[in-house]
Amino acid sequence: MSVSMVLAGRYELREVLGRGAMAEVYDGWDQRLGRAVAVKVLRPEMASVPQTRRRFESEARLAATLNHPNVVAVHDSGDDHGAPYIVMERLPGRTLLDELLAGPLPVPRARTVLTQTLDAVGAAHAAGILHRDIKPGNILFDADGAVKVTDFGIAKRADTDHTTAGEVLGTVAYLSPDRITGHPASVTDDLHAVAVVGYEALAGHRPYLGDTILSLARVIVKGQYRPLAAVRPDLDPALIAVIERALSRDTERRFASATQMRKDLENPRRIPPPATRVIGPVPVAADPPPAPAQPRRSPGAGVIVAAVAAVLVAIAAAALAIASQDEDSTAG
C-alpha cells in the first residue's frame, strides 16, 4: 500500500512495509538528512491505551541506548499530533524467518547468525536490557547478510519491575519454561530463545511442538523435545551440546551469559547433555510423559495450567486487537 504524508514536518512516509497488532512500519525518507529510514508508527487505537503507549516509548528509549552493529539503529522518536513514532535505519527487509522458509541453514551460516545474534543480545544485557522476544522474525539482515536484531517492544531493564511475576510476554514457542510458569524474566531466558532459534535454523523446525497453545506450553515446561542429534545426526555433537545446554529447563544448567554461549559456539567443547531430553519424537496431540525431576523446580499440572492461562489471555487479547484492526481497515 502506497501512502504520501510527512510526519513531524520531516519524515516522508511512503509504502507500508508491515503491520502489527500495535504499529505500522513505513518506508520513509528523512527530508532533513536526505536518507532512507524505516518509521514505526503506533496505531491510533493503540496510542490511546496508556500501557501500550508506555511500552512503545520504552522501546524507543531502550533501543536508542544500544549502539551496536548487530542491533537496528534508532535515529529518532517523537509524537506527531498524538501519533508516537520511532525512526530507525532502513534495511532490505529480509529476516531469518524468510531464510528458514527454504529449509535448514548451512552449518557455517547458522553459526554466524547465532554468534551475531548473541553479540546483539550480549550488548543489550551489558546495558541492563532484556529483549524478551528473540525469534526469527525479529532477526533482520543488512545488505551484506549481517544480523540486525530489532523489536525491543517488550524489552525491559533488568533492574526494573515493569513485568511482575505471573505476567507472560513474548512469543510462546520461544519462551523458556521459567517465563511460561510466571517467573520474572532473566538473562537466561533470552539465551534460551537464541537456542530455540538455533535448533530451528539447524533442524528446519522448532524443538517444541504442540497442536494447541496449552500442549505447546506443557512440552516447553517439561523440557521435552526431539534431540537435535536424532534430527541431524551429521552435526558436530559439541555444537548440539551448546544448543541443548541453553535449552535446559533448569536455569542453573544454562549459560550464564551471551558471551559464554558465544564462546562455546565458536569453540565447541564437550558439554554434558541436559538431563531432561526426550529420546525420540514427542507426541504433540496428547499430553507428553512426565520428565525426570529437576533440582530447582518441578511445576505440577495445576501450576502449568494456571500459568498457561495467562498466556492464553494475552493471546486472546492480541487476537481481538488484530480482529478489530482488520474490521477498521475493511471499513475504510
PDB file of N, CA and C in Angstrom, residues 131 169 239 288:
ATOM      1  N   HIS A 131      15.797  -8.472  26.142  1.00  0.00           N
ATOM      2  CA  HIS A 131      14.988  -8.323  24.930  1.00  0.00           C
ATOM      3  C   HIS A 131      13.609  -8.955  25.099  1.00  0.00           C
ATOM      4  N   LEU A 169       5.021 -12.360  28.705  1.00  0.00           N
ATOM      5  CA  LEU A 169       5.115 -11.621  27.459  1.00  0.00           C
ATOM      6  C   LEU A 169       6.095 -12.341  26.541  1.00  0.00           C
ATOM      7  N   LEU A 239      28.530 -29.020  18.982  1.00  0.00           N
ATOM      8  CA  LEU A 239      27.613 -27.944  18.602  1.00  0.00           C
ATOM      9  C   LEU A 239      26.220 -28.232  19.162  1.00  0.00           C
ATOM     10  N   PRO A 288       2.350 -35.068  26.936  1.00  0.00           N
ATOM     11  CA  PRO A 288       3.616 -35.785  26.933  1.00  0.00           C
ATOM     12  C   PRO A 288       3.862 -36.450  28.279  1.00  0.00           C
TER      13      PRO A 288
END
